[in-house]
CSV table of C-alpha atoms and ligand atoms in Angstrom, one decimal:
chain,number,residue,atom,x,y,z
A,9,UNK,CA,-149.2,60.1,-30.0
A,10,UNK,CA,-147.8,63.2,-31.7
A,11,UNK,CA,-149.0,63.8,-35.6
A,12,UNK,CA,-146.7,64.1,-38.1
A,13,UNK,CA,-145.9,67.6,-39.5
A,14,UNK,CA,-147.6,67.5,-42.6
A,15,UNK,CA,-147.5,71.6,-42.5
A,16,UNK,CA,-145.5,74.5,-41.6
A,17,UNK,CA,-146.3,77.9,-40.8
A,18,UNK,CA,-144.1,80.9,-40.8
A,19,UNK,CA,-145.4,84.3,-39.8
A,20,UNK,CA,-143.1,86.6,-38.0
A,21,UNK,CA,-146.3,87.6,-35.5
A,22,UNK,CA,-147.1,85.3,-32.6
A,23,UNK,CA,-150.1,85.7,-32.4
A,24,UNK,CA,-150.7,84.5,-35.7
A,25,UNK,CA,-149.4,81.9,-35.5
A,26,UNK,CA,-151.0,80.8,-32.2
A,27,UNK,CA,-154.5,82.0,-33.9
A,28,UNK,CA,-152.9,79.1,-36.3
A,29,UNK,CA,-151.9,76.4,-33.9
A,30,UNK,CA,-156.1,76.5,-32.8
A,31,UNK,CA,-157.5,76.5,-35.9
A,32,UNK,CA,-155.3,72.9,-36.6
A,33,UNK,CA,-155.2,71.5,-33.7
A,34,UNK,CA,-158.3,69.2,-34.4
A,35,UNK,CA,-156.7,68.1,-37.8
A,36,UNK,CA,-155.9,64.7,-38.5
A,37,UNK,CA,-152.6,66.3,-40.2
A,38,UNK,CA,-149.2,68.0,-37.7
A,39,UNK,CA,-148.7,71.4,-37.9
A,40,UNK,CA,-145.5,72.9,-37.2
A,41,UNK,CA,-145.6,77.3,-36.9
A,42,UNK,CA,-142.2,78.9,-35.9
A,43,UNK,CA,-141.2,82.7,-36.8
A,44,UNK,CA,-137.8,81.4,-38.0
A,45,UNK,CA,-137.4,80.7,-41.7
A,46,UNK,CA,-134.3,78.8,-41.6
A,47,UNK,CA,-136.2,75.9,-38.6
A,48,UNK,CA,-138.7,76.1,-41.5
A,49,UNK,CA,-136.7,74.7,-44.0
A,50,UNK,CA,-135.1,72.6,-41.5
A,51,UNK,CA,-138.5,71.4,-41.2
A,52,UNK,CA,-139.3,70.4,-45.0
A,53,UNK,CA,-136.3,67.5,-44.2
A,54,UNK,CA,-137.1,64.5,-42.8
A,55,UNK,CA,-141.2,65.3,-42.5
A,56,UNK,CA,-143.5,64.8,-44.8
A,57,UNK,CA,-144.5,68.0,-45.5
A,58,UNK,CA,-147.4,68.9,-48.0
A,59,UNK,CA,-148.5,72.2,-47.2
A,60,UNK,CA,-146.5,75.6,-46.1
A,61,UNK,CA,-148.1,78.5,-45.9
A,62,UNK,CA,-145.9,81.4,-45.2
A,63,UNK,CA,-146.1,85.4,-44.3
A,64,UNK,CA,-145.7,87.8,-47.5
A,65,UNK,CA,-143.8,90.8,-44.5
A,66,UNK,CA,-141.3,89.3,-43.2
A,67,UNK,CA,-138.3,91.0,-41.4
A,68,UNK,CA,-135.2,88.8,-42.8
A,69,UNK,CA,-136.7,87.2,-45.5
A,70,UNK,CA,-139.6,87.7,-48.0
A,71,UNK,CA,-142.2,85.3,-48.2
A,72,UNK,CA,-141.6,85.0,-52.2
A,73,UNK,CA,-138.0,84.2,-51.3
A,74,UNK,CA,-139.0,81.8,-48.6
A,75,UNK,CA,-141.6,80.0,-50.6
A,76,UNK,CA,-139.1,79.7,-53.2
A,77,UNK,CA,-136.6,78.2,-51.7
A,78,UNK,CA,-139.1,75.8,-50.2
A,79,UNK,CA,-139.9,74.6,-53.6
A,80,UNK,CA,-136.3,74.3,-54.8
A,81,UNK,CA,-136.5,71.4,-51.3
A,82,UNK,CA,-139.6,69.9,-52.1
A,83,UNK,CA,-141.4,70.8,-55.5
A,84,UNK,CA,-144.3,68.8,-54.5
A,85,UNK,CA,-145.0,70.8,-51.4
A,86,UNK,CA,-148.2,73.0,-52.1
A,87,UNK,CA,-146.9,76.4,-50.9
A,88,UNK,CA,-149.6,79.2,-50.2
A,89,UNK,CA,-148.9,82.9,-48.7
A,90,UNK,CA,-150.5,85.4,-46.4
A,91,UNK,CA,-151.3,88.5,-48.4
A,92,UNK,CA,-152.4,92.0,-47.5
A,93,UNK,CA,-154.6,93.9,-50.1
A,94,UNK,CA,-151.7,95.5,-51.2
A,95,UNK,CA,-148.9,92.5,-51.4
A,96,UNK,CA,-151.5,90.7,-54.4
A,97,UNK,CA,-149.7,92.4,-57.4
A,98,UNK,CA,-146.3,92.2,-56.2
A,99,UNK,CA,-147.2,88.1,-55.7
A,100,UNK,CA,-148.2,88.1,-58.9
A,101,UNK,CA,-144.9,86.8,-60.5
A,102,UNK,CA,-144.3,84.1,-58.1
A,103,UNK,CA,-147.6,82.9,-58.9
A,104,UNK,CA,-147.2,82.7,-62.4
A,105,UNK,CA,-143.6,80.5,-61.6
A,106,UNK,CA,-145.8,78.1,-60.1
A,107,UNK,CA,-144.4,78.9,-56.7
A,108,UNK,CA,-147.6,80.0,-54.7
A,109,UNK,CA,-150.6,77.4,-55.1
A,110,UNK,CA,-152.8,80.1,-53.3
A,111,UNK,CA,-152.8,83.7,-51.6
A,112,UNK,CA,-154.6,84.4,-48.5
A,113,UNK,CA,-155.9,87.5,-47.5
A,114,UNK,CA,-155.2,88.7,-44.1
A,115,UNK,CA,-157.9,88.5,-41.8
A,116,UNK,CA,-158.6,85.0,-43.2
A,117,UNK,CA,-162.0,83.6,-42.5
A,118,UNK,CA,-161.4,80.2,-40.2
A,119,UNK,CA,-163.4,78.1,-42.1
A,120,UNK,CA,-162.4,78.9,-45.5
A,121,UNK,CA,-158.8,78.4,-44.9
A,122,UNK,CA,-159.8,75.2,-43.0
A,123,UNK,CA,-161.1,74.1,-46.2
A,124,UNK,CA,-158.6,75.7,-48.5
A,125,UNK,CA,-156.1,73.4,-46.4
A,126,UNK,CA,-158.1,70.6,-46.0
A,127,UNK,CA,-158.1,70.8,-50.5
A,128,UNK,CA,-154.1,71.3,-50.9
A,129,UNK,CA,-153.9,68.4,-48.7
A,130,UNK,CA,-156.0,66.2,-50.5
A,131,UNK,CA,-154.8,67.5,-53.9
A,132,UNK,CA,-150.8,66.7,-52.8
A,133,UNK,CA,-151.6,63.1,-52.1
A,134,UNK,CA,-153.6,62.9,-55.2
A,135,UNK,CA,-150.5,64.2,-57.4
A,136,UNK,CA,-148.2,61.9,-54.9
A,137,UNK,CA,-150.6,59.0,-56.0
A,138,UNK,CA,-150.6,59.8,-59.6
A,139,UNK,CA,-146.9,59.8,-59.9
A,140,UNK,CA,-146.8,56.7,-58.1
A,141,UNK,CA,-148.7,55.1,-60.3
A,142,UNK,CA,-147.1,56.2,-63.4
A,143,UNK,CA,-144.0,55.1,-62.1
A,144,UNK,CA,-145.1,51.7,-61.8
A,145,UNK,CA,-146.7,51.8,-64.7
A,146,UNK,CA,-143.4,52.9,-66.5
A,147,UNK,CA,-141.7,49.9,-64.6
A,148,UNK,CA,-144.2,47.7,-65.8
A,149,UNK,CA,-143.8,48.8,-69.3
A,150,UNK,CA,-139.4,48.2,-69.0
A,151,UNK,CA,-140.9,44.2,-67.2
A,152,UNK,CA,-142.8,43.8,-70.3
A,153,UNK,CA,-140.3,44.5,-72.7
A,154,UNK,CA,-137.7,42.9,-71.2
A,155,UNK,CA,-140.5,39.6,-71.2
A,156,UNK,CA,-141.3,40.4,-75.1
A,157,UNK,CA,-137.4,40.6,-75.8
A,158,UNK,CA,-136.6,37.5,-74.1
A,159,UNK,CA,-139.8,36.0,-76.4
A,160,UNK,CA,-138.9,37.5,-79.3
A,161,UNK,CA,-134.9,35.5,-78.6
A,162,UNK,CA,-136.5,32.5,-78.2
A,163,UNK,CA,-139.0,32.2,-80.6
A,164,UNK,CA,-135.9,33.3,-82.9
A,165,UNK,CA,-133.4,30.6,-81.6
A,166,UNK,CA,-136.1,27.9,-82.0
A,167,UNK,CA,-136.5,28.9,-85.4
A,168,UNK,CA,-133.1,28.5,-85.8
A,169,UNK,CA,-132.7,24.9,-84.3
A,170,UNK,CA,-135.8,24.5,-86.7
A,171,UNK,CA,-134.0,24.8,-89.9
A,172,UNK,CA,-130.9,22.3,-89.4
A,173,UNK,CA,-133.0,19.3,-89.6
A,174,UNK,CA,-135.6,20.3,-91.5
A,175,UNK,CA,-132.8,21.4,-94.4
A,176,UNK,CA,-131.9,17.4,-93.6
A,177,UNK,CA,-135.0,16.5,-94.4
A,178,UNK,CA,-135.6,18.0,-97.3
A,179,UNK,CA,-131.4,17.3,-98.9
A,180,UNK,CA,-132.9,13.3,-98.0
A,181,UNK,CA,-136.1,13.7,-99.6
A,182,UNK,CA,-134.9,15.6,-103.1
A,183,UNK,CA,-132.3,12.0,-102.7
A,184,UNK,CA,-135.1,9.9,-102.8
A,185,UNK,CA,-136.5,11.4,-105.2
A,186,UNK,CA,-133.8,11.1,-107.7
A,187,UNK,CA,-133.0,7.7,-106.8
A,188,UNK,CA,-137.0,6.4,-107.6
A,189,UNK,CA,-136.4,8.3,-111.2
A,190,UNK,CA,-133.5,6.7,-112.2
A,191,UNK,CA,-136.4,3.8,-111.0
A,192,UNK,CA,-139.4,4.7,-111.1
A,193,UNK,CA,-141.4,1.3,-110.9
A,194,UNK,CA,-139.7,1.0,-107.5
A,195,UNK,CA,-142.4,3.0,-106.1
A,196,UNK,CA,-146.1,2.8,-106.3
A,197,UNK,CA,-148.0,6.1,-107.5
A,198,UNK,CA,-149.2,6.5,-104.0
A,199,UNK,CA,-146.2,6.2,-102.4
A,200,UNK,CA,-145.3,8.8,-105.1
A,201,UNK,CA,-148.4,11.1,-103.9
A,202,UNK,CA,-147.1,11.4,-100.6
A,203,UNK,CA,-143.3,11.5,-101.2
A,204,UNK,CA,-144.8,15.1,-103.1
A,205,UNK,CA,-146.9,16.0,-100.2
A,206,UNK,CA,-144.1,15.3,-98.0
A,207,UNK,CA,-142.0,17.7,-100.5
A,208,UNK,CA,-144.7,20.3,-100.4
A,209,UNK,CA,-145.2,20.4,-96.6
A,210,UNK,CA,-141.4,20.9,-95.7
A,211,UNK,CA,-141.0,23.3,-98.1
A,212,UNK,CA,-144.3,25.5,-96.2
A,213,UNK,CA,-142.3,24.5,-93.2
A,214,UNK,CA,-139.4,26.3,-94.2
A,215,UNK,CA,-140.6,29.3,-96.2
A,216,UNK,CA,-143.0,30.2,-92.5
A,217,UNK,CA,-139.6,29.6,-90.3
A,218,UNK,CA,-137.8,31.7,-93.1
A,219,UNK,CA,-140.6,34.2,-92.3
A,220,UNK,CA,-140.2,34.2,-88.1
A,221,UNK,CA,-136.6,34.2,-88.5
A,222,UNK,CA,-136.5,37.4,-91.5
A,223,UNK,CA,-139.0,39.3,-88.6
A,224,UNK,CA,-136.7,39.3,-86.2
A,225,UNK,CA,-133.7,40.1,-88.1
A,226,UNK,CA,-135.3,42.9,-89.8
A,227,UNK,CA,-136.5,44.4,-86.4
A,228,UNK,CA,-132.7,44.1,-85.1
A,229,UNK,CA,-131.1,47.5,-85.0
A,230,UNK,CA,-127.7,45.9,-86.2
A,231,UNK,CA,-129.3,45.5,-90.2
A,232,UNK,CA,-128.7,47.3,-92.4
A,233,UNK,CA,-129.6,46.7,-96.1
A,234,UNK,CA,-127.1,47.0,-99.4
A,235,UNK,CA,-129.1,49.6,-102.3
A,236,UNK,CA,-127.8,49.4,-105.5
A,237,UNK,CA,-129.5,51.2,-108.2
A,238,UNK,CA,-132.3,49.6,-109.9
A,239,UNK,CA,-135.2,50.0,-112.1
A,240,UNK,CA,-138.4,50.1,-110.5
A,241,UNK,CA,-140.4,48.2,-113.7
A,242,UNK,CA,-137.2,45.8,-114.1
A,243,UNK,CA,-138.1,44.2,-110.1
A,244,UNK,CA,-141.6,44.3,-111.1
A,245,UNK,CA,-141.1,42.5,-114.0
A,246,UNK,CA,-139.3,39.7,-112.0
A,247,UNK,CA,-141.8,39.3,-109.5
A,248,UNK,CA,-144.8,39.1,-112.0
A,249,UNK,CA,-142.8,36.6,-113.6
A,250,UNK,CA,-142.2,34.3,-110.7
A,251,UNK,CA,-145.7,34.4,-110.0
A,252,UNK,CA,-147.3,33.9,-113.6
A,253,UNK,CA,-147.9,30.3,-112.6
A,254,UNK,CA,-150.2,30.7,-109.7
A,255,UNK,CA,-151.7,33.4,-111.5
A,256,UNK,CA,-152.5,31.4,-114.2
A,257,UNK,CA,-153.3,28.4,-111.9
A,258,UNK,CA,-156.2,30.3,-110.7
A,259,UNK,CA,-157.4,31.9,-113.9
A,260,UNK,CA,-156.6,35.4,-112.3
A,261,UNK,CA,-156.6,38.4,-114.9
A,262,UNK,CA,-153.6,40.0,-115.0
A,263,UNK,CA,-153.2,43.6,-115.7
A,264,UNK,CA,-149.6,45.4,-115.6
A,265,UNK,CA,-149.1,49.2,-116.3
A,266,UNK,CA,-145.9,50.1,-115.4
A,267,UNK,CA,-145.3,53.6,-117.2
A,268,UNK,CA,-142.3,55.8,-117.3
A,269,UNK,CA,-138.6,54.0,-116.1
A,270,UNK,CA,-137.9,55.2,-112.5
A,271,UNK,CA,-134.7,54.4,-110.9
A,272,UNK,CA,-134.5,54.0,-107.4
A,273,UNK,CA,-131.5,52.8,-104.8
A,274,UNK,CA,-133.0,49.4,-103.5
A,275,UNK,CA,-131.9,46.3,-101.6
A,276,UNK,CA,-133.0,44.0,-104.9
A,277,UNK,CA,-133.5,40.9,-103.0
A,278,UNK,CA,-135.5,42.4,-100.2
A,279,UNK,CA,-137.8,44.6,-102.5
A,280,UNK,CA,-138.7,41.2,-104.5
A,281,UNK,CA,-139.5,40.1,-101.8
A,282,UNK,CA,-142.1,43.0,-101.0
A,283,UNK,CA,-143.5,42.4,-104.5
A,284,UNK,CA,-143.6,38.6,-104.3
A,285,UNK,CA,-145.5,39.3,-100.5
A,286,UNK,CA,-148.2,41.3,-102.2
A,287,UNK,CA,-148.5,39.4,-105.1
A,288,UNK,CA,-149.1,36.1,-103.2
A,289,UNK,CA,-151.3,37.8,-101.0
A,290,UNK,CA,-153.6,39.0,-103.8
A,291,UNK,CA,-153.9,35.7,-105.4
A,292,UNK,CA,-154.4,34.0,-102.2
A,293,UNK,CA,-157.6,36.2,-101.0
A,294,UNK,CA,-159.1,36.5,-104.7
A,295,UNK,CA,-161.5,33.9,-106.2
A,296,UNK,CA,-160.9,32.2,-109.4
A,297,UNK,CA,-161.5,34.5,-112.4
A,298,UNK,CA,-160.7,37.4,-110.5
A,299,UNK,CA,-158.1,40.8,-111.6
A,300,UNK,CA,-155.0,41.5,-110.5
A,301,UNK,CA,-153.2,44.7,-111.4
A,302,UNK,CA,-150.0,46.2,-110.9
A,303,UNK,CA,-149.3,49.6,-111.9
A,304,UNK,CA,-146.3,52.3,-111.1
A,305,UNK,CA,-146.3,55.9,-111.4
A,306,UNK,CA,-144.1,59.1,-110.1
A,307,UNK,CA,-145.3,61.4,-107.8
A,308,UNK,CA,-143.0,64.0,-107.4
A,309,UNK,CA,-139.7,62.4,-105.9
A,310,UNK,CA,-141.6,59.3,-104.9
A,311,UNK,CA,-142.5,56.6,-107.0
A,312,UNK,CA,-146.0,54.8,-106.5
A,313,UNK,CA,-147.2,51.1,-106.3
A,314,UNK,CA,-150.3,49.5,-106.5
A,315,UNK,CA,-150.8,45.8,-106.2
A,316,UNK,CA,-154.7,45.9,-106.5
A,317,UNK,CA,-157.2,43.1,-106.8
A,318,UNK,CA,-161.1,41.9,-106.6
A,319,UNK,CA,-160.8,39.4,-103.8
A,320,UNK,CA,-162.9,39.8,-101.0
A,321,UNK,CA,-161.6,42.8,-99.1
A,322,UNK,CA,-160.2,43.7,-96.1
A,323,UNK,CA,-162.8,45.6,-93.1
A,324,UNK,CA,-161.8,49.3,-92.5
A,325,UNK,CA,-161.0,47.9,-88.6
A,326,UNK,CA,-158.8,45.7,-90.2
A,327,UNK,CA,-156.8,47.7,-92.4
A,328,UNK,CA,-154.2,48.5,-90.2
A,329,UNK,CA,-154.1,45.6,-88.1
A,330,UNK,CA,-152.7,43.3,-91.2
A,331,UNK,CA,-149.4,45.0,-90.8
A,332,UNK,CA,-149.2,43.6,-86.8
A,333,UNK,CA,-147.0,40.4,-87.0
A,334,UNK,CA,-149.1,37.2,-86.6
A,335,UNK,CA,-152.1,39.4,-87.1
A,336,UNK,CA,-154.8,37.2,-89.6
A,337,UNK,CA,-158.2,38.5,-90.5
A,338,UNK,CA,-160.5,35.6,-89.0
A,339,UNK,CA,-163.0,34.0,-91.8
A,340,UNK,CA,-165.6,31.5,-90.6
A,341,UNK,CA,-166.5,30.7,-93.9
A,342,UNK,CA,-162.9,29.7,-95.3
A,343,UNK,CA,-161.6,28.8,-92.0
A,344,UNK,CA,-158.3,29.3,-91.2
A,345,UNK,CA,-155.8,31.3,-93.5
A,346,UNK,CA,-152.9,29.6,-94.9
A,347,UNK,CA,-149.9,31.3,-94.0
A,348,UNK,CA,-148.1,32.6,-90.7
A,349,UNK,CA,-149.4,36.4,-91.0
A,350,UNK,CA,-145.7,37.5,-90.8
A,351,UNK,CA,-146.1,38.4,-94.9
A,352,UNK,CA,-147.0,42.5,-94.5
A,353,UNK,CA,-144.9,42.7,-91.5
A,354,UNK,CA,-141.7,42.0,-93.2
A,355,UNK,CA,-143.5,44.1,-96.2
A,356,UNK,CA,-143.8,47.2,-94.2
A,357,UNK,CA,-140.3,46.8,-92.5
A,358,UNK,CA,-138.4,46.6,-96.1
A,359,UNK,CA,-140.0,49.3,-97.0
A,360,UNK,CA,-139.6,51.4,-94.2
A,361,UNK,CA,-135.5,50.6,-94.1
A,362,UNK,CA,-136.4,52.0,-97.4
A,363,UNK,CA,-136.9,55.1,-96.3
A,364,UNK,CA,-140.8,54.7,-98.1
A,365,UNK,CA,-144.4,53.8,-96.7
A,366,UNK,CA,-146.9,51.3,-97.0
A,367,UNK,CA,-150.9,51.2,-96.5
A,368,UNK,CA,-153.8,49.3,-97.6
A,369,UNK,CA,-156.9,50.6,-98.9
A,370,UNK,CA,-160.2,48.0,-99.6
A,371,UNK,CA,-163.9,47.4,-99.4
A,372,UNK,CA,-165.5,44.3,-98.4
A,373,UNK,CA,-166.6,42.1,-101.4
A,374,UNK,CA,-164.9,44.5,-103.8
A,375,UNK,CA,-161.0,44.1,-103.5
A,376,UNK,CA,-158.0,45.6,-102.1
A,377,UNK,CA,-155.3,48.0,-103.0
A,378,UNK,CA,-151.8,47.7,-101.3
A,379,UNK,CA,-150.1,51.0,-102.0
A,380,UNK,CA,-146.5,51.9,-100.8
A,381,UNK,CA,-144.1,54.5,-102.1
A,382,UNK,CA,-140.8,54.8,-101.9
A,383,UNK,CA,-138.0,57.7,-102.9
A,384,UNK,CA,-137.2,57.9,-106.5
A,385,UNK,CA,-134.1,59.3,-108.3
A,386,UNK,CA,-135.0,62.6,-109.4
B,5,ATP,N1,-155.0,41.2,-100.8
B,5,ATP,C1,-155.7,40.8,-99.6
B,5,ATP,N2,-157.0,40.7,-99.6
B,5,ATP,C2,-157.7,40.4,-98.5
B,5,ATP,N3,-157.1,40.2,-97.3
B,5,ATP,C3,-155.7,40.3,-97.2
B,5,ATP,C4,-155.0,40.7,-98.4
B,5,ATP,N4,-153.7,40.7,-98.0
B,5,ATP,C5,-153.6,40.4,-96.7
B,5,ATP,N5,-154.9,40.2,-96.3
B,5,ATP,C6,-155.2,39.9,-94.9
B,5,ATP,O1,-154.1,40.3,-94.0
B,5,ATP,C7,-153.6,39.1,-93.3
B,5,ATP,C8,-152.2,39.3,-93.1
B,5,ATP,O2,-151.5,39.1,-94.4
B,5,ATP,P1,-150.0,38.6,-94.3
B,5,ATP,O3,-149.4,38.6,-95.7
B,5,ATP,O4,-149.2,39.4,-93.3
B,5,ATP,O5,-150.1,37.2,-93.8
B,5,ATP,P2,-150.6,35.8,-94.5
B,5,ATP,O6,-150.7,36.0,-96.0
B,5,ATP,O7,-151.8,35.4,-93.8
B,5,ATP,O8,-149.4,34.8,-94.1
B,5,ATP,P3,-147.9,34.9,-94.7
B,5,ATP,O9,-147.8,36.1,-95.6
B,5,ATP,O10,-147.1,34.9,-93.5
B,5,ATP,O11,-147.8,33.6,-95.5
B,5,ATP,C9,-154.0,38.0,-94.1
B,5,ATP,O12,-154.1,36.8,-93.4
B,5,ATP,C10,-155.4,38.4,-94.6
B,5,ATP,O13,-156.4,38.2,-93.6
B,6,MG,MG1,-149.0,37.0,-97.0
């Protein structure tokens, strides 16, 4: 059975390449020798060759040239050159452009170019490997974003289909509801109790599927948001307000320093929503009689938020994490969080349409600071 040429020799002597044919002969690998550099590059089509080692004193061609030409065929090939004493400073550029893997000095000694051969080979299939595998891995990575994609559509087309009844629902429910006050005694106060539970749960129900259907949209390349100019302390204001009643609910101290007006080019509706994010967060993940604060300052041509407060802190591994969709810091204690995690996903989105950043900073059992800035008008 005849090896496949895995290498080519060129050498315009015979006797070289005879001395060459005997040294390979025993190799697992085919070796092709021929004086003609043109059969030589015939060669490099159709085999697979890895190695070609080539005379530097050639009549017709150089073995720079050669070599050269080899690689514009097949970069991959690991191309090595017979050198004289005198031929290893004028190789010395074709080196250095990656053309010559190695120089071999004429008289070689047999078992050191064995070797030296035996090493290219090994090394070319190690490279051929490689890129093999990053290939498939880069194929892998297009299968799993197609899959993620086609997740991301459904999950978002559910969410849709979600909302038509569940808006029924709750148009029914808000019904009932004014029909037992025009007549109240119709109902007993249980039946009262859970006609308000009812209320409450549809209404979690549509602010999470609100939530999975805002993620999506805002991770869609088509949207775009509408700035109008605003005043950074007048959408705080708003926010604060909104919440006052949880706040209060939980006997949270409030503290608001909103210094100097700042004016900045905002999507109103999706910054309160930001605020109203952070806020609810903060009074979520802090005890009863704990502080909130909300301050706002300029640095430079950014203007800076804080929505601080002394709940029980976020672990440094953790601090990034939050901003994952989905992504909930488990609690034994508390079991489960309320909530659908999609809160500081949407956060850092807005912002970043925004054109700002957003990070969190905390220590366990102490509190947290959300901070995010965005461009101010000058
Ligand atoms: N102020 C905070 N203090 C402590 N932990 C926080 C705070 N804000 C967020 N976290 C942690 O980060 C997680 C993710 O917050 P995020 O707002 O994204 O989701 P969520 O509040 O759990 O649910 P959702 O906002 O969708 O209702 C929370 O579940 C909580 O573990
Ligand atoms: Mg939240």
């Amino acid at each position: 059975m005849t090896k496949p040429i895995n290498m080519i020799i060129l050498d315009d002597e015979v006797n070289i390449l005879n001395a060459c044919m005997r040294l390979f002969i025993n190799e697992q690998f085919g070796v092709f020798v021929t004086s003609d550099s043109q059969k030589a590059l015939a060669a490099i089509e159709g085999n697979d060759v890895k190695v070609v080692l080539s005379d530097y004193r050639m009549p017709a061609l150089s073995g720079v040239e050669f070599l050269s030409q080899v690689k514009a065929k097949n970069p991959a090939t690991m191309r090595m050159l017979f050198t004289g004493y005198a031929d290893v400073e004028m190789a010395e550029d074709a080196i250095n452009q990656g053309e010559i893997y190695r120089l071999i000095d004429k008289p070689w000694n047999d078992d050191e170019l064995l070797m030296t051969v035996r090493e290219a080979i090994k090394l070319f299939d190690l490279r051929r490997e490689n890129e093999l595998l990053f290939v498939k891995t880069q194929q892998q990575n297009v299968e799993l974003k197609k899959l993620d994609k086609l997740k991301d559509d459904f999950v978002a087309s559910i969410s849709h289909e979600l909302r038509t009844p569940l808006n029924t629902m709750m148009i029914v429910l808000e019904n009932i509801k004014i029909g037992i006050a025009g007549n109240p005694e119709s109902f007993s106060p249980k039946m009262h109790e859970y006609l308000d539970i009812i209320q409450r749960s549809t209404g979690r129900l549509r602010a999470m599927i609100d939530d999975l259907l805002d993620v999506f949209k805002l991770e869609s390349p088509e949207f775009t948001i509408s700035p109008v100019r605003a005043k950074l302390q007048d959408l705080m204001n708003n926010e604060i307000a909104a919440m006052q009643a949880q706040i209060d609910e939980k006997k949270l101290k409030l503290e608001v320093n909103l210094g100097e007006d700042i004016y900045l080019q905002v999507d109103p509706r999706r910054f309160g929503q930001v605020i109203m994010n952070l806020l609810s967060n903060a009074v979520k993940f802090t005890d009863t009689g704990g502080r909130i604060g909300v301050s706002v300052e300029r640095a430079g041509t950014e203007a800076v938020c804080r929505i601080t407060d002394t709940g029980k802190g976020i672990e440094t591994k953790d601090l990034e994490l939050i901003f994952d969709r989905f992504y909930q810091v488990a609690t034994t204690r508390e079991g489960k969080p309320q909530g659908t995690g999609l809160g500081l996903a949407i956060c850092r989105k807005i912002i970043a349409i925004h054109g700002g950043s957003i990070h969190a900073e905390s220590e366990i059992g102490k509190g947290t600071t959300f901070v995010f800035k965005l461009p101010a008008e000058g």
